[in-house]
mmCIF file of C-alpha atoms in Angstrom:
data_model
loop_
_atom_site.group_PDB
_atom_site.id
_atom_site.type_symbol
_atom_site.label_atom_id
_atom_site.label_comp_id
_atom_site.label_asym_id
_atom_site.label_seq_id
_atom_site.Cartn_x
_atom_site.Cartn_y
_atom_site.Cartn_z
ATOM 1 C CA MET A 190 116.020 -73.512 -87.497
ATOM 2 C CA ALA A 191 118.577 -74.103 -89.836
ATOM 3 C CA ALA A 192 120.719 -71.720 -88.343
ATOM 4 C CA GLY A 193 120.364 -73.043 -84.991
ATOM 5 C CA ALA A 194 121.362 -76.544 -86.353
ATOM 6 C CA ALA A 195 124.583 -74.853 -88.052
ATOM 7 C CA ALA A 196 125.431 -73.468 -84.969
ATOM 8 C CA ARG A 197 125.201 -76.539 -83.055
ATOM 9 C CA LYS A 198 127.238 -78.223 -85.905
ATOM 10 C CA THR A 199 129.828 -75.565 -85.602
ATOM 11 C CA ALA A 200 130.254 -75.218 -81.660
ATOM 12 C CA PRO A 201 131.752 -78.795 -81.100
ATOM 13 C CA VAL A 202 134.329 -77.816 -84.109
ATOM 14 C CA LEU A 203 135.107 -74.767 -82.149
ATOM 15 C CA GLU A 204 135.207 -76.478 -78.655
ATOM 16 C CA ALA A 205 137.289 -79.427 -80.198
ATOM 17 C CA PRO A 206 140.746 -77.705 -80.282
ATOM 18 C CA LEU A 207 140.423 -76.315 -76.942
ATOM 19 C CA GLN A 208 139.593 -79.473 -75.124
ATOM 20 C CA GLN A 209 142.506 -81.234 -77.398
ATOM 21 C CA GLU A 210 144.529 -78.416 -76.268
ATOM 22 C CA GLN A 211 143.834 -78.855 -72.260
ATOM 23 C CA LEU A 212 143.968 -82.855 -72.881
ATOM 24 C CA SER A 213 147.591 -82.358 -74.300
ATOM 25 C CA HIS A 214 148.707 -80.126 -71.708
ATOM 26 C CA THR A 215 147.447 -82.392 -68.954
ATOM 27 C CA LYS A 216 149.350 -85.752 -70.430
ATOM 28 C CA LEU A 217 152.768 -83.745 -70.614
ATOM 29 C CA SER A 218 155.388 -85.087 -68.464
ATOM 30 C CA ALA A 219 157.455 -83.187 -65.958
ATOM 31 C CA GLU A 220 160.227 -82.669 -68.334
ATOM 32 C CA ASP A 221 157.844 -81.517 -71.467
ATOM 33 C CA ALA A 222 155.822 -79.207 -69.249
ATOM 34 C CA TRP A 223 159.049 -77.489 -67.920
ATOM 35 C CA ASN A 224 160.323 -77.299 -71.747
ATOM 36 C CA LEU A 225 156.851 -75.614 -72.465
ATOM 37 C CA GLN A 226 157.241 -73.345 -69.533
ATOM 38 C CA GLN A 227 160.729 -72.137 -70.602
ATOM 39 C CA GLU A 228 159.403 -71.629 -74.077
ATOM 40 C CA ARG A 229 156.831 -69.575 -73.013
ATOM 41 C CA MET A 230 159.324 -67.221 -71.137
ATOM 42 C CA TYR A 231 161.398 -67.091 -73.953
ATOM 43 C CA LYS A 232 158.566 -65.583 -76.322
ATOM 44 C CA MET A 233 157.584 -63.168 -73.178
ATOM 45 C CA HIS A 234 161.041 -61.641 -73.125
ATOM 46 C CA ARG A 235 161.763 -61.618 -76.536
ATOM 47 C CA GLY A 236 162.866 -58.462 -77.731
ATOM 48 C CA HIS A 237 163.770 -56.445 -74.400
ATOM 49 C CA ASP A 238 167.479 -56.874 -74.836
ATOM 50 C CA SER A 239 168.404 -53.548 -73.621
ATOM 51 C CA MET A 240 166.022 -53.863 -70.094
ATOM 52 C CA HIS A 241 167.419 -56.799 -69.498
ATOM 53 C CA VAL A 242 171.096 -55.440 -69.495
ATOM 54 C CA GLU A 243 169.906 -52.344 -67.634
ATOM 55 C CA MET A 244 168.610 -54.844 -64.948
ATOM 56 C CA ILE A 245 171.731 -56.756 -64.879
ATOM 57 C CA LEU A 246 173.615 -53.503 -64.515
ATOM 58 C CA ILE A 247 171.335 -52.433 -61.585
ATOM 59 C CA PHE A 248 172.051 -55.866 -59.903
ATOM 60 C CA LEU A 249 176.025 -55.472 -59.981
ATOM 61 C CA CYS A 250 175.980 -52.192 -58.459
ATOM 62 C CA VAL A 251 173.548 -53.049 -55.991
ATOM 63 C CA LEU A 252 175.826 -56.013 -55.489
ATOM 64 C CA VAL A 253 179.222 -54.105 -55.271
ATOM 65 C CA ILE A 254 177.511 -51.565 -52.863
ATOM 66 C CA ALA A 255 176.189 -54.330 -50.349
ATOM 67 C CA GLN A 256 179.472 -55.896 -50.453
ATOM 68 C CA ILE A 257 181.500 -52.622 -49.453
ATOM 69 C CA VAL A 258 178.658 -51.904 -46.378
ATOM 70 C CA LEU A 259 178.712 -55.255 -45.290
ATOM 71 C CA VAL A 260 182.482 -55.682 -45.167
ATOM 72 C CA GLN A 261 182.592 -52.039 -43.291
ATOM 73 C CA TRP A 262 179.907 -53.031 -40.823
ATOM 74 C CA ARG A 263 181.714 -56.261 -40.181
ATOM 75 C CA GLN A 264 185.084 -54.529 -39.450
ATOM 76 C CA ARG A 265 183.476 -51.645 -37.142
ATOM 77 C CA HIS A 266 180.853 -53.307 -35.440
ATOM 78 C CA GLY A 267 181.374 -57.062 -35.884
ATOM 79 C CA ARG A 268 179.310 -58.230 -32.792
ATOM 80 C CA SER A 269 175.942 -56.643 -34.167
ATOM 81 C CA TYR A 270 176.857 -58.006 -37.490
ATOM 82 C CA ASN A 271 177.023 -61.473 -36.609
ATOM 83 C CA LEU A 272 173.885 -61.436 -34.616
ATOM 84 C CA VAL A 273 172.109 -59.961 -37.311
ATOM 85 C CA THR A 274 173.317 -62.403 -39.776
ATOM 86 C CA LEU A 275 172.697 -65.326 -37.646
ATOM 87 C CA LEU A 276 169.053 -64.178 -36.979
ATOM 88 C CA GLN A 277 168.794 -63.720 -40.911
ATOM 89 C CA MET A 278 169.971 -67.148 -41.539
ATOM 90 C CA TRP A 279 167.536 -68.493 -38.617
ATOM 91 C CA VAL A 280 164.582 -66.817 -40.178
ATOM 92 C CA VAL A 281 164.966 -66.929 -44.129
ATOM 93 C CA PRO A 282 165.029 -70.154 -44.599
ATOM 94 C CA LEU A 283 161.817 -70.832 -42.307
ATOM 95 C CA TYR A 284 159.913 -68.673 -44.701
ATOM 96 C CA PHE A 285 160.983 -70.280 -47.818
ATOM 97 C CA THR A 286 160.190 -74.035 -46.629
ATOM 98 C CA ILE A 287 156.877 -72.777 -45.176
ATOM 99 C CA LYS A 288 155.840 -70.905 -48.418
ATOM 100 C CA LEU A 289 157.006 -74.343 -50.826
ATOM 101 C CA TYR A 290 155.904 -77.147 -48.219
ATOM 102 C CA TRP A 291 159.149 -78.560 -47.567
ATOM 103 C CA TRP A 292 158.064 -80.213 -44.508
ATOM 104 C CA ARG A 293 161.119 -82.290 -43.905
ATOM 105 C CA PHE A 294 163.543 -79.612 -43.722
ATOM 106 C CA LEU A 295 161.107 -77.589 -41.130
ATOM 107 C CA SER A 296 161.078 -80.529 -39.016
ATOM 108 C CA MET A 297 164.699 -80.792 -38.715
ATOM 109 C CA TRP A 298 165.124 -77.247 -38.330
ATOM 110 C CA GLY A 299 162.845 -77.421 -35.561
ATOM 111 C CA MET A 300 164.478 -80.155 -33.862
ATOM 112 C CA PHE A 301 167.891 -78.328 -34.278
ATOM 113 C CA SER A 302 166.414 -75.090 -32.898
ATOM 114 C CA VAL A 303 164.791 -76.716 -30.090
ATOM 115 C CA ILE A 304 167.982 -78.499 -28.713
ATOM 116 C CA THR A 305 170.195 -75.441 -29.604
ATOM 117 C CA SER A 306 168.129 -73.035 -27.793
ATOM 118 C CA TYR A 307 168.440 -75.436 -24.606
ATOM 119 C CA ILE A 308 172.030 -75.453 -25.003
ATOM 120 C CA LEU A 309 172.263 -71.748 -25.411
ATOM 121 C CA PHE A 310 170.401 -71.278 -22.285
ATOM 122 C CA ARG A 311 172.911 -73.585 -20.294
ATOM 123 C CA ALA A 312 175.649 -71.743 -21.603
ATOM 124 C CA THR A 313 174.398 -68.698 -20.737
ATOM 125 C CA ARG A 314 173.378 -69.276 -17.049
ATOM 126 C CA LYS A 315 175.401 -68.010 -14.100
ATOM 127 C CA PRO A 316 176.844 -69.402 -12.290
ATOM 128 C CA LEU A 317 178.185 -71.783 -14.991
ATOM 129 C CA SER A 318 177.952 -75.729 -14.432
ATOM 130 C CA GLY A 319 181.544 -77.352 -14.858
ATOM 131 C CA LYS A 320 179.875 -79.704 -17.246
ATOM 132 C CA THR A 321 178.250 -77.123 -19.437
ATOM 133 C CA PRO A 322 181.333 -76.145 -21.493
ATOM 134 C CA ARG A 323 181.989 -79.960 -22.450
ATOM 135 C CA LEU A 324 178.215 -80.489 -23.297
ATOM 136 C CA VAL A 325 178.466 -77.598 -25.478
ATOM 137 C CA TYR A 326 181.191 -78.214 -27.607
ATOM 138 C CA LYS A 327 180.208 -82.047 -27.954
ATOM 139 C CA TRP A 328 176.669 -80.925 -29.285
ATOM 140 C CA PHE A 329 178.609 -78.180 -31.743
ATOM 141 C CA LEU A 330 181.049 -80.635 -32.707
ATOM 142 C CA LEU A 331 178.716 -83.237 -33.243
ATOM 143 C CA ILE A 332 176.565 -80.897 -35.820
ATOM 144 C CA TYR A 333 179.796 -79.712 -37.373
ATOM 145 C CA LYS A 334 180.878 -83.163 -38.363
ATOM 146 C CA LEU A 335 177.262 -83.964 -39.474
ATOM 147 C CA SER A 336 177.266 -81.291 -41.740
ATOM 148 C CA TYR A 337 180.750 -82.085 -42.956
ATOM 149 C CA ALA A 338 179.542 -85.472 -43.874
ATOM 150 C CA PHE A 339 176.372 -84.464 -45.673
ATOM 151 C CA GLY A 340 178.266 -81.609 -47.500
ATOM 152 C CA VAL A 341 180.927 -84.440 -48.844
ATOM 153 C CA VAL A 342 178.324 -86.936 -49.455
ATOM 154 C CA GLY A 343 176.313 -84.193 -51.407
ATOM 155 C CA TYR A 344 179.229 -82.984 -53.208
ATOM 156 C CA LEU A 345 180.054 -86.393 -54.445
ATOM 157 C CA VAL A 346 176.709 -87.408 -55.921
ATOM 158 C CA ILE A 347 176.551 -84.298 -57.802
ATOM 159 C CA MET A 348 179.949 -85.074 -59.299
ATOM 160 C CA PHE A 349 178.844 -88.549 -59.885
ATOM 161 C CA THR A 350 175.664 -87.687 -61.590
ATOM 162 C CA MET A 351 177.522 -85.263 -63.701
ATOM 163 C CA CYS A 352 179.902 -87.909 -65.124
ATOM 164 C CA GLY A 353 177.128 -90.421 -65.505
ATOM 165 C CA PHE A 354 177.692 -92.821 -62.970
ATOM 166 C CA ASN A 355 174.267 -92.973 -61.730
ATOM 167 C CA LEU A 356 173.405 -94.773 -64.959
ATOM 168 C CA PHE A 357 175.178 -97.676 -63.381
ATOM 169 C CA PHE A 358 172.918 -98.119 -60.449
ATOM 170 C CA LYS A 359 169.578 -97.321 -62.718
ATOM 171 C CA ILE A 360 168.996 -94.077 -60.846
ATOM 172 C CA LYS A 361 167.599 -91.058 -62.536
ATOM 173 C CA ALA A 362 169.744 -88.257 -63.159
ATOM 174 C CA ARG A 363 167.017 -85.664 -61.796
ATOM 175 C CA ASP A 364 166.676 -87.926 -58.535
ATOM 176 C CA SER A 365 170.358 -88.252 -57.536
ATOM 177 C CA MET A 366 171.220 -84.572 -58.450
ATOM 178 C CA ASP A 367 168.139 -83.499 -56.334
ATOM 179 C CA PHE A 368 169.545 -85.714 -53.653
ATOM 180 C CA GLY A 369 172.817 -84.462 -53.620
ATOM 181 C CA ILE A 370 171.780 -80.452 -53.865
ATOM 182 C CA VAL A 371 169.315 -81.443 -50.892
ATOM 183 C CA SER A 372 172.531 -83.328 -49.076
ATOM 184 C CA LEU A 373 174.803 -80.374 -49.957
ATOM 185 C CA PHE A 374 172.480 -77.865 -48.686
ATOM 186 C CA TYR A 375 171.851 -79.493 -45.368
ATOM 187 C CA GLY A 376 175.398 -79.994 -44.463
ATOM 188 C CA LEU A 377 176.284 -76.057 -45.405
ATOM 189 C CA TYR A 378 173.349 -74.757 -43.666
ATOM 190 C CA TYR A 379 173.543 -76.225 -40.455
ATOM 191 C CA GLY A 380 177.177 -76.011 -40.466
ATOM 192 C CA VAL A 381 177.217 -72.492 -40.599
ATOM 193 C CA MET A 382 174.270 -72.044 -37.980
ATOM 194 C CA GLY A 383 176.180 -74.380 -35.833
ATOM 195 C CA ARG A 384 179.378 -72.488 -35.930
ATOM 196 C CA ASP A 385 177.832 -69.168 -35.111
ATOM 197 C CA PHE A 386 175.941 -70.580 -32.469
ATOM 198 C CA ALA A 387 179.194 -72.078 -30.935
ATOM 199 C CA GLU A 388 180.745 -68.985 -31.063
ATOM 200 C CA ILE A 389 178.152 -67.319 -29.087
ATOM 201 C CA CYS A 390 178.414 -69.653 -26.260
ATOM 202 C CA SER A 391 181.990 -69.752 -26.104
ATOM 203 C CA ASP A 392 181.844 -65.985 -25.342
ATOM 204 C CA TYR A 393 179.232 -66.364 -23.081
ATOM 205 C CA MET A 394 180.909 -69.036 -21.292
ATOM 206 C CA ALA A 395 184.506 -67.990 -21.221
ATOM 207 C CA SER A 396 183.472 -64.632 -19.946
ATOM 208 C CA THR A 397 181.563 -66.409 -17.360
ATOM 209 C CA ILE A 398 184.266 -68.471 -16.018
ATOM 210 C CA GLY A 399 186.452 -65.221 -15.942
ATOM 211 C CA PHE A 400 189.317 -66.365 -17.786
ATOM 212 C CA TYR A 401 188.316 -64.499 -20.861
ATOM 213 C CA SER A 402 187.117 -61.101 -21.684
ATOM 214 C CA VAL A 403 186.114 -60.058 -25.500
ATOM 215 C CA SER A 404 187.653 -56.591 -24.741
ATOM 216 C CA GLY A 405 190.014 -55.920 -21.817
ATOM 217 C CA LEU A 406 191.885 -58.101 -19.496
ATOM 218 C CA PRO A 407 190.244 -61.465 -17.640
ATOM 219 C CA THR A 408 188.958 -60.972 -14.040
ATOM 220 C CA ARG A 409 190.702 -63.905 -12.915
ATOM 221 C CA SER A 410 194.371 -65.284 -12.711
ATOM 222 C CA LEU A 411 194.830 -68.506 -14.552
ATOM 223 C CA SER A 412 196.544 -71.186 -12.369
ATOM 224 C CA ASP A 413 199.074 -73.613 -14.189
ATOM 225 C CA ASN A 414 196.620 -76.851 -13.838
ATOM 226 C CA ILE A 415 193.106 -75.075 -14.871
ATOM 227 C CA CYS A 416 191.853 -75.225 -18.369
ATOM 228 C CA ALA A 417 190.562 -71.388 -19.368
ATOM 229 C CA VAL A 418 187.821 -73.009 -21.796
ATOM 230 C CA CYS A 419 186.392 -74.796 -19.347
ATOM 231 C CA GLY A 420 187.612 -73.711 -15.557
ATOM 232 C CA GLN A 421 188.097 -77.002 -14.700
ATOM 233 C CA LYS A 422 191.528 -78.881 -13.548
ATOM 234 C CA ILE A 423 193.878 -80.426 -15.855
ATOM 235 C CA ILE A 424 194.535 -83.869 -14.744
ATOM 236 C CA VAL A 425 196.795 -85.512 -17.336
ATOM 237 C CA GLU A 426 200.186 -84.254 -17.975
ATOM 238 C CA LEU A 427 201.615 -83.050 -21.030
ATOM 239 C CA ASP A 428 203.955 -85.725 -21.429
ATOM 240 C CA GLU A 429 201.159 -88.524 -20.731
ATOM 241 C CA GLU A 430 198.793 -90.015 -22.655
ATOM 242 C CA GLY A 431 195.304 -89.995 -21.485
ATOM 243 C CA LEU A 432 192.521 -92.506 -21.819
ATOM 244 C CA ILE A 433 189.700 -90.040 -23.015
ATOM 245 C CA GLU A 434 191.656 -87.117 -24.197
ATOM 246 C CA ASN A 435 195.186 -85.405 -23.729
ATOM 247 C CA THR A 436 196.336 -81.991 -22.897
ATOM 248 C CA TYR A 437 197.427 -79.468 -25.263
ATOM 249 C CA GLN A 438 199.806 -76.463 -24.845
ATOM 250 C CA LEU A 439 199.728 -73.502 -26.792
ATOM 251 C CA SER A 440 202.680 -71.512 -27.714
ATOM 252 C CA CYS A 441 202.133 -69.088 -24.938
ATOM 253 C CA ASN A 442 202.771 -71.980 -22.845
ATOM 254 C CA HIS A 443 199.127 -71.906 -21.507
ATOM 255 C CA VAL A 444 197.610 -75.606 -21.541
ATOM 256 C CA PHE A 445 193.967 -76.934 -22.148
ATOM 257 C CA HIS A 446 192.138 -79.712 -22.232
ATOM 258 C CA GLU A 447 192.527 -80.967 -26.003
ATOM 259 C CA PHE A 448 189.266 -81.376 -26.465
ATOM 260 C CA CYS A 449 188.314 -77.697 -25.256
ATOM 261 C CA ILE A 450 190.860 -76.219 -26.949
ATOM 262 C CA ARG A 451 189.943 -77.672 -30.408
ATOM 263 C CA GLY A 452 186.245 -76.764 -29.725
ATOM 264 C CA TRP A 453 187.343 -73.014 -29.001
ATOM 265 C CA CYS A 454 189.662 -72.719 -32.259
ATOM 266 C CA ILE A 455 187.625 -75.145 -34.922
ATOM 267 C CA VAL A 456 184.197 -74.943 -33.884
ATOM 268 C CA GLY A 457 183.936 -71.781 -32.084
ATOM 269 C CA LYS A 458 185.979 -69.994 -34.584
ATOM 270 C CA LYS A 459 188.670 -68.370 -32.267
ATOM 271 C CA GLN A 460 191.962 -68.162 -33.251
ATOM 272 C CA THR A 461 193.639 -66.456 -30.141
ATOM 273 C CA CYS A 462 194.432 -68.092 -26.597
ATOM 274 C CA PRO A 463 191.417 -67.898 -24.363
ATOM 275 C CA TYR A 464 193.493 -66.093 -21.611
ATOM 276 C CA CYS A 465 196.344 -64.080 -23.016
ATOM 277 C CA LYS A 466 194.789 -63.478 -26.915
ATOM 278 C CA GLU A 467 198.079 -64.761 -28.331
ATOM 279 C CA LYS A 468 197.326 -65.702 -32.003
ATOM 280 C CA VAL A 469 197.068 -69.751 -32.197
ATOM 281 C CA ASP A 470 199.172 -71.636 -34.803
ATOM 282 C CA LEU A 471 196.053 -73.598 -36.264
ATOM 283 C CA LYS A 472 198.502 -75.763 -38.688
ATOM 284 C CA ARG A 473 200.499 -76.847 -35.419
ATOM 285 C CA MET A 474 197.319 -77.805 -33.808
ATOM 286 C CA ILE A 475 195.852 -79.623 -36.845
ATOM 287 C CA SER A 476 198.871 -81.783 -37.865
ATOM 288 C CA ASN A 477 196.614 -84.795 -39.274
ATOM 289 C CA PRO A 478 196.202 -83.822 -42.718
ATOM 290 C CA TRP A 479 192.946 -85.328 -42.976
ATOM 291 C CA GLU A 480 191.882 -83.021 -40.153
ATOM 292 C CA ARG A 481 192.944 -80.087 -42.169
ATOM 293 C CA THR A 482 190.130 -80.714 -44.546
ATOM 294 C CA HIS A 483 187.883 -79.693 -41.664
ATOM 295 C CA PHE A 484 189.472 -76.327 -41.187
ATOM 296 C CA LEU A 485 189.040 -75.660 -44.939
ATOM 297 C CA TYR A 486 185.352 -76.618 -44.694
ATOM 298 C CA GLY A 487 184.972 -74.142 -42.002
ATOM 299 C CA GLN A 488 186.411 -71.312 -44.253
ATOM 300 C CA ILE A 489 183.815 -72.238 -46.602
ATOM 301 C CA LEU A 490 181.150 -72.259 -44.107
ATOM 302 C CA ASP A 491 182.049 -68.648 -43.311
ATOM 303 C CA TRP A 492 182.114 -67.565 -46.954
ATOM 304 C CA LEU A 493 178.890 -69.332 -47.484
ATOM 305 C CA ARG A 494 177.060 -67.159 -44.532
ATOM 306 C CA TYR A 495 177.065 -64.161 -47.161
ATOM 307 C CA LEU A 496 174.923 -66.087 -49.727
ATOM 308 C CA VAL A 497 172.373 -67.676 -47.505
ATOM 309 C CA ALA A 498 171.736 -64.649 -45.042
ATOM 310 C CA TRP A 499 172.467 -61.414 -47.367
ATOM 311 C CA GLN A 500 171.711 -62.555 -50.413
ATOM 312 C CA PRO A 501 168.182 -62.798 -50.618
ATOM 313 C CA VAL A 502 168.233 -58.883 -49.174
ATOM 314 C CA VAL A 503 170.431 -57.873 -52.285
ATOM 315 C CA ILE A 504 168.032 -59.690 -54.497
ATOM 316 C CA GLY A 505 164.694 -57.951 -52.631
ATOM 317 C CA ILE A 506 166.526 -54.668 -53.158
ATOM 318 C CA VAL A 507 167.307 -54.804 -56.803
ATOM 319 C CA GLN A 508 163.782 -56.212 -57.362
ATOM 320 C CA GLY A 509 162.366 -53.199 -55.582
ATOM 321 C CA ILE A 510 164.397 -51.151 -57.834
ATOM 322 C CA ASN A 511 163.559 -52.804 -61.087
ATOM 323 C CA TYR A 512 159.714 -52.245 -59.776
ATOM 324 C CA SER A 513 159.949 -48.642 -59.028
ATOM 325 C CA LEU A 514 161.523 -47.858 -62.658
ATOM 326 C CA GLY A 515 159.055 -50.032 -64.178
ATOM 327 C CA LEU A 516 161.411 -52.928 -65.382
ATOM 328 C CA GLU A 517 160.402 -56.373 -65.863
#
């Protein structure tokens, strides 16, 4: 009887620290919980310096080899490289959004995919409607401008947060930083996707019209009053001011609708004449200094494609090598 009573007295004493520890964890704020998790991670990896150095060397070697392979692939088989990259950029974020329950991004991704699929369907039809090229370039130009706006807003919000300006508006640094990062990601991601799809649509439409061929000579001869991008007649003369758009002449003396040739070069990522393939002087075309930022933004999007599409693949290969070697 005495032993049973003693056991009953000591049992609450043993259970009390456990209950108190669980209660303390439930009362932790998000920041304290994050710090506790980092402390546990530090204790877990303490004393594994040589293993970490080996893992870093493996990552750097795989990164260099992957970069060489991707560059050679792009130079030798650019078309297949672009298609595979576009497919990865379309699918990889979908996996992470479903896994992390990012329903807002998933809804925007679905809406973008539906409209872009319809645009792609219209651009690949034969015979090609005369209104399709303008529809295609209007949609992708809209995506390009929206992505540019989101990217700039996200970047400015991040800079303002780092400088502490969020305190003037009584906004938490974490909330403003999250908004900036999300806006920047939306702008860069949809900017890359829009430019890649615009390039595919440009190739199909121009090849269907017949004034452009990816490899070889055009199948039709170009008249002086026909735009080689959309195949429609040019009404406004070079020295006239149009109500909607003007007529633009390249250094090779071929004339185009200004909207068509800008969409072809800036959005569709083409730097040659659609008919004779002479190199286009983009500095001459983009005379407004404010518009040159759009061209620079396009170059940033082309560079970002590697990070979004191929960086997860590189990390997956590194993780596989580490797992096979027993590195954790």
